[in-house]
XYZ file of C-alpha atoms in Angstrom:
109
model
C 48.419 13.456 -47.955
C 47.727 10.901 -45.018
C 45.790 8.396 -44.324
C 42.361 9.980 -44.117
C 41.668 6.938 -41.993
C 43.128 4.654 -39.726
C 43.982 0.384 -41.027
C 42.353 -1.593 -38.968
C 44.108 -5.056 -37.274
C 42.262 -8.251 -38.888
C 44.180 -10.693 -38.204
C 46.375 -11.648 -35.493
C 48.482 -14.912 -35.661
C 52.297 -15.767 -35.038
C 54.734 -19.363 -36.086
C 54.228 -21.897 -32.992
C 57.625 -22.569 -33.907
C 58.804 -18.880 -33.547
C 61.320 -18.645 -35.924
C 60.616 -15.634 -38.227
C 58.071 -15.261 -41.352
C 59.340 -14.342 -43.833
C 56.490 -14.393 -46.739
C 52.762 -14.708 -46.297
C 50.024 -14.175 -48.861
C 46.503 -14.732 -48.770
C 44.243 -17.746 -50.285
C 40.656 -16.307 -50.807
C 39.044 -19.477 -52.258
C 40.055 -20.888 -49.200
C 40.250 -18.571 -46.869
C 44.386 -19.744 -45.796
C 47.622 -16.838 -44.285
C 50.247 -19.186 -46.223
C 53.397 -18.420 -44.338
C 56.959 -19.108 -45.081
C 59.728 -19.192 -42.553
C 63.000 -18.652 -42.275
C 64.313 -22.209 -41.396
C 62.490 -23.787 -44.792
C 58.523 -24.474 -42.799
C 55.235 -23.457 -44.215
C 52.731 -23.446 -42.676
C 48.822 -22.027 -43.934
C 46.888 -20.144 -40.222
C 42.592 -20.358 -40.895
C 41.441 -16.082 -41.102
C 37.306 -15.950 -40.767
C 35.815 -12.983 -41.241
C 34.413 -10.828 -37.692
C 37.175 -12.897 -35.129
C 39.026 -10.753 -32.743
C 41.904 -9.584 -33.871
C 43.653 -9.615 -30.418
C 42.982 -13.686 -30.661
C 46.081 -15.196 -32.719
C 44.202 -17.557 -35.788
C 44.060 -21.201 -35.161
C 47.656 -22.921 -37.358
C 45.288 -25.270 -39.865
C 48.591 -26.816 -41.093
C 52.372 -27.212 -40.401
C 54.895 -28.467 -43.367
C 57.984 -29.321 -40.910
C 60.899 -28.554 -42.888
C 59.553 -28.531 -46.820
C 62.471 -26.923 -48.529
C 64.999 -28.882 -45.322
C 66.641 -26.087 -43.407
C 66.627 -22.666 -45.982
C 64.542 -20.358 -45.636
C 61.889 -19.964 -47.433
C 61.468 -17.028 -50.071
C 58.924 -17.231 -52.375
C 55.151 -17.797 -51.538
C 52.247 -16.780 -53.812
C 48.524 -17.857 -53.507
C 47.221 -18.435 -57.139
C 43.222 -17.279 -57.131
C 42.616 -21.137 -58.895
C 43.524 -23.123 -55.600
C 47.491 -23.330 -55.382
C 50.539 -22.413 -53.677
C 53.793 -21.935 -55.321
C 56.687 -21.798 -52.732
C 60.778 -21.818 -53.235
C 63.054 -21.566 -51.398
C 66.800 -20.606 -50.542
C 67.191 -24.732 -51.452
C 66.858 -23.789 -54.682
C 63.511 -25.765 -55.257
C 60.134 -24.701 -56.454
C 57.240 -26.391 -54.960
C 52.979 -25.947 -56.414
C 50.168 -26.644 -53.858
C 47.103 -28.146 -54.321
C 44.613 -25.804 -51.464
C 41.789 -28.837 -51.279
C 38.629 -27.792 -48.834
C 37.360 -24.689 -46.545
C 39.022 -22.974 -44.114
C 35.270 -24.539 -42.289
C 35.790 -27.688 -42.998
C 39.601 -27.883 -42.553
C 41.353 -27.301 -45.817
C 44.788 -28.933 -46.253
C 48.266 -28.457 -48.598
C 48.026 -31.066 -51.386
C 52.081 -31.344 -52.832
């Protein structure tokens, strides 16, 4: 069996840093798509239903070098508004998502 219906693009994002993204997760409670890259940066994009998927999402949060120069190797959004990140720097961080996609969300360590 194959796909009964072809999957439809819902959103498009691009790192403003032009660095390879290694991990992505979606926080439904805040409407954020959270990404980690190979240089230790964590970023989040606002997702809004009904938006043209050919227009890249807006960058909402950029946490520069959160894991130093080491890759973000683990990223997870929990249903309670908590984001976890782990990196090749042997560190784990926990962040609280405050706010939402409408009012402007923030990741707070």
